[in-house]
Coordinates of C-alpha atoms in Angstrom, one line a residue:
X1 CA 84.6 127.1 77.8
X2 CA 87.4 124.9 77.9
X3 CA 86.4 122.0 79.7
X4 CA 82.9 120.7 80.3
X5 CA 81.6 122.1 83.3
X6 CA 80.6 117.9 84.6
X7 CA 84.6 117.9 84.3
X8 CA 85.4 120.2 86.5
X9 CA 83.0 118.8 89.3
X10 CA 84.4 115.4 88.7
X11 CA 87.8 117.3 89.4
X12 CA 86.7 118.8 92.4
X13 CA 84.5 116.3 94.1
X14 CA 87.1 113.5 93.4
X15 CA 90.3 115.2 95.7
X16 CA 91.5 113.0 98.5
X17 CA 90.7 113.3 102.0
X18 CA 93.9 115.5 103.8
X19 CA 94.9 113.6 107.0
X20 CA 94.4 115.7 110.5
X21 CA 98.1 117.5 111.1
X22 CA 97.5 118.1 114.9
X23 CA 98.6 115.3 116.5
X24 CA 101.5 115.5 114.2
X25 CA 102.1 119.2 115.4
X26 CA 101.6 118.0 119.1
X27 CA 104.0 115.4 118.9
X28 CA 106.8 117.1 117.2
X29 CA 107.6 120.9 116.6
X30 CA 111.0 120.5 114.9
X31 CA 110.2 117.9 111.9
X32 CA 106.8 117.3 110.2
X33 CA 107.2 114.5 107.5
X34 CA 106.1 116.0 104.2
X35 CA 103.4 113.5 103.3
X36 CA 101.0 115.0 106.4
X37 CA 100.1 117.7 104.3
X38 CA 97.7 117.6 101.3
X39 CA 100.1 118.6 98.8
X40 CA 98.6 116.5 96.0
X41 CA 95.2 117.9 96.4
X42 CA 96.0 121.2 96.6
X43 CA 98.4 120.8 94.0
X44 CA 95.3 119.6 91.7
X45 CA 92.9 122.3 92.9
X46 CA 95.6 125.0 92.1
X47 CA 96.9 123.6 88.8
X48 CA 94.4 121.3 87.0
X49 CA 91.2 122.7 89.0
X50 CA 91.2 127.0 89.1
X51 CA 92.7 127.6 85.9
X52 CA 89.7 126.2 83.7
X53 CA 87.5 127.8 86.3
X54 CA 88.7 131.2 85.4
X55 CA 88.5 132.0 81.9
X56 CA 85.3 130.9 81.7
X57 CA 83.1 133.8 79.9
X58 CA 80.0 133.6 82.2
X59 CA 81.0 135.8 85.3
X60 CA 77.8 133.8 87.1
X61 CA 78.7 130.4 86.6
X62 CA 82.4 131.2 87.1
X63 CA 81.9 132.2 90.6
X64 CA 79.7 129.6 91.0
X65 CA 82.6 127.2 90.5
X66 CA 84.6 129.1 92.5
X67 CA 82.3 128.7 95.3
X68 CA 82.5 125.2 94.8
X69 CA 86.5 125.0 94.6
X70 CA 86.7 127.1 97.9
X71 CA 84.6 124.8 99.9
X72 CA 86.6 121.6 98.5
X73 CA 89.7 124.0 100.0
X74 CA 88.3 124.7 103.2
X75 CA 88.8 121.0 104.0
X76 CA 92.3 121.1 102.9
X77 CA 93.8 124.2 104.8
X78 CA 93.0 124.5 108.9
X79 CA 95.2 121.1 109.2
X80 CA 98.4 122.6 107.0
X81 CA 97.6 126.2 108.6
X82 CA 97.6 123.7 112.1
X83 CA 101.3 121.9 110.7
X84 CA 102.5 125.3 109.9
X85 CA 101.8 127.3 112.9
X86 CA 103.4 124.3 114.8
X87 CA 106.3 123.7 113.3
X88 CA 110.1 124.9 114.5
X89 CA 111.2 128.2 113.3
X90 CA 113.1 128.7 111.0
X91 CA 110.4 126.4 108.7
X92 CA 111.7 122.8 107.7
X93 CA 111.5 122.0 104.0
X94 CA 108.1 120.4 104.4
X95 CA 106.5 122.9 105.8
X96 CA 107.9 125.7 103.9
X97 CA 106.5 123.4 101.1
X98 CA 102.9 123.1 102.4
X99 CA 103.2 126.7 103.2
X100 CA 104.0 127.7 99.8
X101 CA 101.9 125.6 98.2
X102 CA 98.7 126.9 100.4
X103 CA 99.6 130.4 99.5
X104 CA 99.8 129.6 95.9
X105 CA 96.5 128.2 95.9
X106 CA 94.9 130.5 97.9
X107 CA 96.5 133.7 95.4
X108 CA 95.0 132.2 92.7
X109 CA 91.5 131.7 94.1
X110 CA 91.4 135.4 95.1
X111 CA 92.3 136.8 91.7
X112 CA 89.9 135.1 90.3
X113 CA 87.3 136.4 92.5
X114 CA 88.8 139.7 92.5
X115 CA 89.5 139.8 87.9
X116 CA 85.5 138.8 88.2
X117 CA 85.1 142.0 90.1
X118 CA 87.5 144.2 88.1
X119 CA 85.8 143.3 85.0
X120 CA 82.3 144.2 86.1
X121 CA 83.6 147.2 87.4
X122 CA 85.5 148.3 84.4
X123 CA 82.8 147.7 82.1
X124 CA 79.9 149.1 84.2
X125 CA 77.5 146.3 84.6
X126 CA 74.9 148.3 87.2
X127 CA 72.9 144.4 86.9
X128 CA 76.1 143.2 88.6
X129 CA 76.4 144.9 91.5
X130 CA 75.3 142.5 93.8
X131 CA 78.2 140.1 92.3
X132 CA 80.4 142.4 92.4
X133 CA 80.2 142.7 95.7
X134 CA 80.4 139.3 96.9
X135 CA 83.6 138.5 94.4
X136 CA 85.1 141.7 96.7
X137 CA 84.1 139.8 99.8
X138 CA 85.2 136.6 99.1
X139 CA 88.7 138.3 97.2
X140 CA 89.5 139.9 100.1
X141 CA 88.9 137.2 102.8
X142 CA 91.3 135.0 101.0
X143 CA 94.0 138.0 100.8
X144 CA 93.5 138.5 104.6
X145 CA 94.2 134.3 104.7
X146 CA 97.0 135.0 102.8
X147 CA 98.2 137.4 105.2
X148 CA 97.5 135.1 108.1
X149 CA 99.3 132.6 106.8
X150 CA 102.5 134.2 106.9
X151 CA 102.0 135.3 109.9
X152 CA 102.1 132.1 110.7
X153 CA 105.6 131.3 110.0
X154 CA 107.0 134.9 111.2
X155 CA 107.1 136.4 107.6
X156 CA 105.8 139.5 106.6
X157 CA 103.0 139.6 103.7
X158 CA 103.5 140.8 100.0
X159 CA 103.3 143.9 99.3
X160 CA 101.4 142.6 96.4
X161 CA 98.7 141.4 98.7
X162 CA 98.4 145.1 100.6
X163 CA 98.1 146.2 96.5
X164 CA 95.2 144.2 96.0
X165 CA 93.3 144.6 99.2
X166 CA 93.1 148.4 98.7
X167 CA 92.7 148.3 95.1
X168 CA 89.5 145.8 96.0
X169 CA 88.4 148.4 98.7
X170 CA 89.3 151.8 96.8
X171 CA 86.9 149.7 94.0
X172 CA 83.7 149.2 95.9
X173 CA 83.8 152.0 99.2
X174 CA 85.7 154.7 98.3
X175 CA 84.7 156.8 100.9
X176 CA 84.8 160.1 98.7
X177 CA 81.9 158.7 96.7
X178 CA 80.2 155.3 98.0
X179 CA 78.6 155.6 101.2
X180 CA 78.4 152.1 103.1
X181 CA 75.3 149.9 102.4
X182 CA 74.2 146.7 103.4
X183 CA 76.3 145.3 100.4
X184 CA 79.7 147.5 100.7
X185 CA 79.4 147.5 105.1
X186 CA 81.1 143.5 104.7
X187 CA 83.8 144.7 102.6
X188 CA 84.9 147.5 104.8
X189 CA 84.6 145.1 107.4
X190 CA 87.3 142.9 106.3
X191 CA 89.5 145.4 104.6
X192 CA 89.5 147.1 108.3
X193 CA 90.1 143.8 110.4
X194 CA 92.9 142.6 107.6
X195 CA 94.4 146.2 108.6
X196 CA 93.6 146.4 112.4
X197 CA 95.4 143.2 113.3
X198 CA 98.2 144.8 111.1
X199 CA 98.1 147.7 113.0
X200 CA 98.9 144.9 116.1
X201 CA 102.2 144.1 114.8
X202 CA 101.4 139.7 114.8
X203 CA 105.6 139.4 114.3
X204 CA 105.5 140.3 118.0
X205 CA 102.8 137.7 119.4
X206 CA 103.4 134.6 119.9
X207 CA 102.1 132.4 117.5
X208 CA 99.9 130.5 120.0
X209 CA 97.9 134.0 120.7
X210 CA 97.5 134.5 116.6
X211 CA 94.3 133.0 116.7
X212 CA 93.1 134.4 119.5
X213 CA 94.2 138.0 118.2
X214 CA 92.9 137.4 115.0
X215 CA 89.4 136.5 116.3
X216 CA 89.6 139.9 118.8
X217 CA 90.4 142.0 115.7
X218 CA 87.3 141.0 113.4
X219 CA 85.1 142.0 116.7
X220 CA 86.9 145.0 116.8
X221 CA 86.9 146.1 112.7
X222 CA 83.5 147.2 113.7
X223 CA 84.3 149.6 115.7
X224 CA 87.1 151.2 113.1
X225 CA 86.4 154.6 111.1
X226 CA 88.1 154.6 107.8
X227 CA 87.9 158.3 106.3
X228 CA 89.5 160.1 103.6
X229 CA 92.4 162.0 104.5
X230 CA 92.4 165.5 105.2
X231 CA 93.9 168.5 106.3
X232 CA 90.8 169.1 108.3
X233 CA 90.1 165.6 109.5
X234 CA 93.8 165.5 110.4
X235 CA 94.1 168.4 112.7
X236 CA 90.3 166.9 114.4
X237 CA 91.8 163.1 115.1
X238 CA 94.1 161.9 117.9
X239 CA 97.3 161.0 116.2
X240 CA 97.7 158.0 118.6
X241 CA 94.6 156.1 118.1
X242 CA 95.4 157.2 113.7
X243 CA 96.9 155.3 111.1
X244 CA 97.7 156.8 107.7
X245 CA 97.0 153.9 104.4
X246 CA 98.0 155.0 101.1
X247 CA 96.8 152.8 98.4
X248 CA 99.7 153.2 96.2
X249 CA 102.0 151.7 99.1
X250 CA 102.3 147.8 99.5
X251 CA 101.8 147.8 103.5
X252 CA 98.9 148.3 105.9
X253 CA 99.7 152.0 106.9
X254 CA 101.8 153.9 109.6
X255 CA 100.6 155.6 112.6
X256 CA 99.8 159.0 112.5
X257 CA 102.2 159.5 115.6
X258 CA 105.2 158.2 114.0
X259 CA 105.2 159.7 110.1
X260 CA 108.2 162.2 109.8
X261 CA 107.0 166.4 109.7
X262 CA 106.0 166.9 106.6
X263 CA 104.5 164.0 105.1
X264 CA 102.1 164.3 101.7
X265 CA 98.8 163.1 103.2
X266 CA 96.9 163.7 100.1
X267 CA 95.1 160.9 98.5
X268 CA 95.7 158.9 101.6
X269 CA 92.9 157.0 103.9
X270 CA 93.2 157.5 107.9
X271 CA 91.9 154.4 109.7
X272 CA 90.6 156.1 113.4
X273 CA 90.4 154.3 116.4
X274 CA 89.5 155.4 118.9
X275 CA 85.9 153.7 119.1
X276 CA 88.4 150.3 119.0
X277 CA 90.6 151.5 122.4
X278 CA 87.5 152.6 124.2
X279 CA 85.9 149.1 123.3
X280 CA 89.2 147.4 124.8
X281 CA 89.3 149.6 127.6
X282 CA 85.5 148.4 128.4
X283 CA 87.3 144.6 128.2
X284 CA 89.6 145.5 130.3
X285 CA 87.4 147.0 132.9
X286 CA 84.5 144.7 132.8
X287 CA 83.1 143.6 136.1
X288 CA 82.4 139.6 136.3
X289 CA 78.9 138.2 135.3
X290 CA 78.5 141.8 133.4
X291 CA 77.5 141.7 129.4
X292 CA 80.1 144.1 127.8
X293 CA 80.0 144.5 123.8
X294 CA 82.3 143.6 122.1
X295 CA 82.7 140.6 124.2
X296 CA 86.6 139.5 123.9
X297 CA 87.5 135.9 124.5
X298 CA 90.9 137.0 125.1
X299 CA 93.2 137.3 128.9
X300 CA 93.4 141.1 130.3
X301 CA 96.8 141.2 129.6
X302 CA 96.6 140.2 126.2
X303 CA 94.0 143.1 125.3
X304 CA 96.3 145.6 127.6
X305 CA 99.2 144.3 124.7
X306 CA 96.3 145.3 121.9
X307 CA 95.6 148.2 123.5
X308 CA 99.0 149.3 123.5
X309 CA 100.4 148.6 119.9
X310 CA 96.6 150.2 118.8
X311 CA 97.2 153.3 120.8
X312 CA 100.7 154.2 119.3
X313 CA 102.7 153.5 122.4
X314 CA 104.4 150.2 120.7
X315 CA 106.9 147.9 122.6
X316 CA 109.4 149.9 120.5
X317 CA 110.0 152.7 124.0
X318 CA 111.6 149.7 125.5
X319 CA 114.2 148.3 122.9
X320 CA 115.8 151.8 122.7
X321 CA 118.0 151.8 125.4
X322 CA 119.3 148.8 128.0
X323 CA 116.9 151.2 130.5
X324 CA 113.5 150.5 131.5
X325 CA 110.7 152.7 129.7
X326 CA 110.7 156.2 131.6
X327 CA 108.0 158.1 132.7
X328 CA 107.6 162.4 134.3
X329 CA 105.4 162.4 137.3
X330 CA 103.8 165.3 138.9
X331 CA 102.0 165.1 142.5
X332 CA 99.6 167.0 143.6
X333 CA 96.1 168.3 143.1
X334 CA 97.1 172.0 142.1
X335 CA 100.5 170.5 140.0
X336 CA 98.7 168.2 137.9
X337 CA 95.9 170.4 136.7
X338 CA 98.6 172.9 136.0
X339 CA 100.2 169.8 134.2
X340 CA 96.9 168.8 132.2
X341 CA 96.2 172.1 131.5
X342 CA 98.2 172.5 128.2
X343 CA 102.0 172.1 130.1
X344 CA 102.7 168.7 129.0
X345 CA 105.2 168.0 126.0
X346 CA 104.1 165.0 123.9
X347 CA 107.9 164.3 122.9
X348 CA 110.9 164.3 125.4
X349 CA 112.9 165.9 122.9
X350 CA 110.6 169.0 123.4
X351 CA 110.8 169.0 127.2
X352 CA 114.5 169.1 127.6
X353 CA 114.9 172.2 128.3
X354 CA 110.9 173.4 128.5
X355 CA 109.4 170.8 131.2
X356 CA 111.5 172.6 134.4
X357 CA 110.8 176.0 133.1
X358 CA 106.9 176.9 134.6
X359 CA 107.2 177.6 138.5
X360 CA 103.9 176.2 138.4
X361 CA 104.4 172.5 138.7
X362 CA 107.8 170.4 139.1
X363 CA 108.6 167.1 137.8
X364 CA 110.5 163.9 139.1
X365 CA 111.8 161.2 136.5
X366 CA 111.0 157.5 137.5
X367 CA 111.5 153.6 135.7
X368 CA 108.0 152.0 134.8
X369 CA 108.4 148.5 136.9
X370 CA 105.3 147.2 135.8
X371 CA 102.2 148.0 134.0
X372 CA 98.4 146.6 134.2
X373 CA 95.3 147.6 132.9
X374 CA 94.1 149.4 135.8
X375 CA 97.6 150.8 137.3
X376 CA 101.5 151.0 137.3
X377 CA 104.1 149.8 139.5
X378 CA 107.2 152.5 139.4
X379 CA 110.6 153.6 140.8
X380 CA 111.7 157.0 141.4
X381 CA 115.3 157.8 139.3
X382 CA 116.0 161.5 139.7
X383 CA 114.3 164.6 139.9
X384 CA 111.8 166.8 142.7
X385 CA 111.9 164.4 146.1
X386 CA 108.3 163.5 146.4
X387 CA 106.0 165.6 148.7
X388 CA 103.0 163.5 148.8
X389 CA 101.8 160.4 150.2
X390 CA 99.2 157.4 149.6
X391 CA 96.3 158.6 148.8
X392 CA 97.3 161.7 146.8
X393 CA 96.8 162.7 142.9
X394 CA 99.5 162.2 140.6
X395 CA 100.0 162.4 136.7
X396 CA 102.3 160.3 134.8
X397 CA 103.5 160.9 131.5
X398 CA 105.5 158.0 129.5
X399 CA 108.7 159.7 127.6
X400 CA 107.6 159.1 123.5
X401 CA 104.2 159.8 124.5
X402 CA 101.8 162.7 124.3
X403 CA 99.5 160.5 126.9
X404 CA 99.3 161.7 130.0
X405 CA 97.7 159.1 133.5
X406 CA 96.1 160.4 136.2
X407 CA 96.9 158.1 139.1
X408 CA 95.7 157.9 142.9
X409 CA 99.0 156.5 144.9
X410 CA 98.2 153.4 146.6
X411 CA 101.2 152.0 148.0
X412 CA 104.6 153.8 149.0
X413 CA 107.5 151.7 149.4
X414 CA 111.6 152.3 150.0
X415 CA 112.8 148.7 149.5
X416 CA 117.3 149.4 149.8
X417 CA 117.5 152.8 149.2
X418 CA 114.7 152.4 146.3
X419 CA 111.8 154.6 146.1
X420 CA 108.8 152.6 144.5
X421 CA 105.0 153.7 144.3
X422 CA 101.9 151.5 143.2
X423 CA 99.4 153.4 141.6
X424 CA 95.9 153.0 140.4
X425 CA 94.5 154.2 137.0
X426 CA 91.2 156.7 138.0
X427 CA 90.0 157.0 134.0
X428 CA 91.3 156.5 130.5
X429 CA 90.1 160.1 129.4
X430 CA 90.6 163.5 132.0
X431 CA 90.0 167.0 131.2
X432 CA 91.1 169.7 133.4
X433 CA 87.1 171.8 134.2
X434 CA 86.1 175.3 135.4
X435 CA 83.1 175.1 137.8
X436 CA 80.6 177.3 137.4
X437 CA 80.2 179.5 140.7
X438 CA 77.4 181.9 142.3
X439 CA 79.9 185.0 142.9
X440 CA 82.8 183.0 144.5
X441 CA 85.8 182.7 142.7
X442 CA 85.7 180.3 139.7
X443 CA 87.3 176.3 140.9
X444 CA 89.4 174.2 139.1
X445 CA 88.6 170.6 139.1
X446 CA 90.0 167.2 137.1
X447 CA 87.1 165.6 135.9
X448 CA 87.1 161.8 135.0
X449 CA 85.0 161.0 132.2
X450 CA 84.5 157.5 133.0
X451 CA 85.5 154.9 136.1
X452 CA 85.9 151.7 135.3
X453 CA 86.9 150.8 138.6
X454 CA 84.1 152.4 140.8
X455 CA 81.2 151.9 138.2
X456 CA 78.6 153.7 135.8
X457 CA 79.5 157.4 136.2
X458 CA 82.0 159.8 135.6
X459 CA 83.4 161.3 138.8
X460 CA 85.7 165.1 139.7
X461 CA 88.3 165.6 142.1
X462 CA 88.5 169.1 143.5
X463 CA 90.0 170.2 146.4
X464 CA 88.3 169.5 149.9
X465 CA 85.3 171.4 151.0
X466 CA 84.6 172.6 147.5
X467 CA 81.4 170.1 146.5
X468 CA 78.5 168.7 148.4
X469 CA 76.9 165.5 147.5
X470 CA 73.1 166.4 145.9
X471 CA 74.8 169.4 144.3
X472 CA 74.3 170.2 140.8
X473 CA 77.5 171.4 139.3
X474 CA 77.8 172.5 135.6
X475 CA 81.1 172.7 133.0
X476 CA 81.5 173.0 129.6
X477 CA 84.6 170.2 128.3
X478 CA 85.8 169.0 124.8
X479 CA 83.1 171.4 123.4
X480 CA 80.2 170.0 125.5
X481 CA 78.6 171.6 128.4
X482 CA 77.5 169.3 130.9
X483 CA 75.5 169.2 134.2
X484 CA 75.8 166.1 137.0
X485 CA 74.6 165.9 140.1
X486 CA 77.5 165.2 142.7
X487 CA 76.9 161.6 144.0
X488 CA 78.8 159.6 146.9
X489 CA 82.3 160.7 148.3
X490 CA 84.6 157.7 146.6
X491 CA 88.4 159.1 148.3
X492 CA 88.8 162.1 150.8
X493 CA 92.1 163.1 152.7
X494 CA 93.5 166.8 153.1
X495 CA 94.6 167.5 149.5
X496 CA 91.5 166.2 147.5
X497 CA 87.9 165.5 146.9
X498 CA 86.9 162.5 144.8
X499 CA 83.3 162.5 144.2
X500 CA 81.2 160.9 141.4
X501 CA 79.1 162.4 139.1
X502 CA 75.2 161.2 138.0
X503 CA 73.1 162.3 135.6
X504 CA 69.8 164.5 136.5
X505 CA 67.2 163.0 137.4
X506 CA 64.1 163.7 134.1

């Protein structure tokens, strides 16, 4: 074996306490002395301790001891992952030291989780299985460390490390063959939060918020999909809430939205999220004192960030140009159905000389001032003079974006020669409807499939004089027909109807 296995516990058991790095960190960010991080222990665990440990023959004991060796590390790292995350940028030598030295250490414990479960897997142990899966667990969580780690310090992981993770998943849940059980369902899990807090872009968070983020996006790899890719589940997905993983590639993935025309899909996986937006969206909208799942410890306008770099509309619309991020806005109940209803361009490079061409609708161009999560602040630039007032419907549209907002105006001001409106954000999913009629002509309506802001239902604006509350009302949308009963009047002025929508009574 080696060394006697009572060797190797006296090797663990005997490493020396690490002293507590955050008052250090407090105190100063631009110098931490070198001898506040455990160098020497974790320089024995990596060097003296692990390499025994793994080439020992017996797959049980070895995980055993590696069990043992991880929880002798667990005391070592949250103070040097504390002294890293609060030191100056670009790293001193101490901390670039620690950092390297952490990462060492926690490389070589995941490979030799992860050559335990390569071997059982290559050789086809079936009595294994349940060890295979837990060496896949435990590989990966120390990958994902890895990763965190250098997020840490600003750097970007190895491309090694996005190897291994989808080499470990590809292993164990390949979706073409393994369906998820009780065994695989933790390994997807943390394959799918190391890539959704990827997918989040941590070079662009503060460091403070890592942890916070980090915690969000293991909540939130429940509510990922992970699929193989597919012509056919390609054309079905939302490209915005997508992102395309090849295994063969050392990164997390891209988003669907931004690969080139013409990109091989084949042998790919496409992580969907769309369950992970709505489950932000019901963060973001929760009322105070009401349970929401998943419940994120995490400020509204740190989600709204999350929600954005998930949704493919990254912080990259506003670096192109020394211009605020620009918007097309259409006003009026008959104009933005006509806009919803299969008019609007997804790219702005599409719409130069398209957008203006339908009589039906006419578009202004205005500057997005500000953004929350349940409205926008914006200025008008050029374009149709605006016809409407407060209270009316309008649609917005983001240039780079195939997303299109359907707004109620809420404030109207002209502030020297500046023409700015504050809207509010009626629903994060609209579908232009057909109401079913008794003889009269057929109606149009937008219907709202959810209102965070007024409650439980969905709600339809129509035009005035068009519904009656206790009316049944019946449309088919996204394939589904539906029925509601129309509930309380929420807005009414001359140019609308906003009514909300219950279910049938049983």
């Amino acid at each position: 074996m080696g060394i006697p296995l009572q060797r190797l516990r006296e090797l663990l058991f005997s490493q020396p306490q690490p002293q507590d790095l955050s008052a250090t960190a407090s105190a100063s960010h631009s110098n931490i002395p070198a001898g506040h991080y455990p160098l020497a222990a974790i320089a024995r665990l990596s060097n003296e301790v692990l390499p025994p440990i793994v080439r020992l023959d017996n797959l049980h004991m070895r995980f055993k001891l590696l069990e043992e060796a991880r929880q002798e590390i667990e005391k070592l790292l949250p103070s040097l992952e504390t002294g890293v995350a609060g030191a100056s940028l670009p790293l001193p030598t101490a901390a670039t030291a620690a950092a390297l030295q952490a990462d060492n250490l926690l490389k070589r414990l995941a490979q030799g989780y992860a050559d335990i479960a390569r071997k059982i897997f290559r050789e086809h142990h079936a009595s294994f299985a349940n060890l295979l899966h837990r060496a896949t667990e435990r590989a990966m969580s120390l990958i994902a460390r890895r990763q965190l780690l250098a997020y840490r310090a600003y750097a970007l992981p190895s491309a090694n490390s996005w190897l291994h993770l989808h080499e470990l998943y590809r292993m164990t849940c390949d979706p073409r063959s393994k369906p998820l059980n009780g065994e695989t369902a933790p390994i997807e899990h943390e394959y799918l939060g190391a890539l959704l807090f990827a997918f989040l872009e941590p070079n662009k968070l503060p460091r403070n918020e890592l942890d916070v983020v980090h915690r969000c996006t293991r909540q939130l790899a429940a509510y990922a999909v992970v699929a193989e890719a597919t012509s056919e589940l390609l054309t079905s997905k939302n490209a915005d809430a997508c992102f395309l993983v090849r295994s063969e590639e050392g990164n997390p993935g891209f988003p669907l939205s931004r690969l080139p025309p013409g990109s091989q899909f084949s042998g790919g996986l496409v992580v969907d999220c769309a369950q992970v937006l709505a489950a932000l969206d019901r963060n973001l909208a929760r009322q105070p004192g009401k349970p929401v799942q998943p419940a994120l410890s995490a400020p509204p306008l740190l989600l709204q960030s999350l929600r954005i770099a998930i949704g493919g509309r990254s912080a990259r619309r506003f670096s192109r140009s020394k211009f605020r991020p620009r918007a097309d806005l259409v006003g009026g109940l008959d104009q933005v159905i006509e806009f919803l209803d299969g008019h609007a361009f997804s790219r702005r490079a599409h719409d130069s000389f398209n957008r203006h061409e339908s009589p039906a609708f006419l578009t202004s161009e205005w500057s997005l001032i500000d953004e929350s999560p349940d409205g926008f602040l914006i200025r008008f630039i050029k374009g149709e003079k605006c016809q409407f007032g407060a209270g009316d419907l309008v649609a917005l549209q983001p240039r780079e974006s195939s997303r299109i907002h359907v707004c109620l105006v809420r404030r109207i001001a002209s502030v020297r020669n500046r023409l700015e409106l504050g809207m509010q954000l009626l629903s994060p999913q609209v579908s232009v409807v057909t109401l079913a009629s008794n003889g009269s002509a057929a109606r149009r309506a937008v219907f709202l499939h959810s209102l965070p802001a007024y409650g439980p239902h969905s709600g339809l604006i129509v035009a005035p004089g068009h519904v009656r509350v206790g009316q049944t009302l019946s449309f088919t949308t996204l394939g589904r027909h539906i029925e509601r009963r129309v509930g309380r009047t929420l807005e009414a002025n001359e140019g609308l109807e906003f009514v909300s929508l219950e279910p049938l009574p049983h």
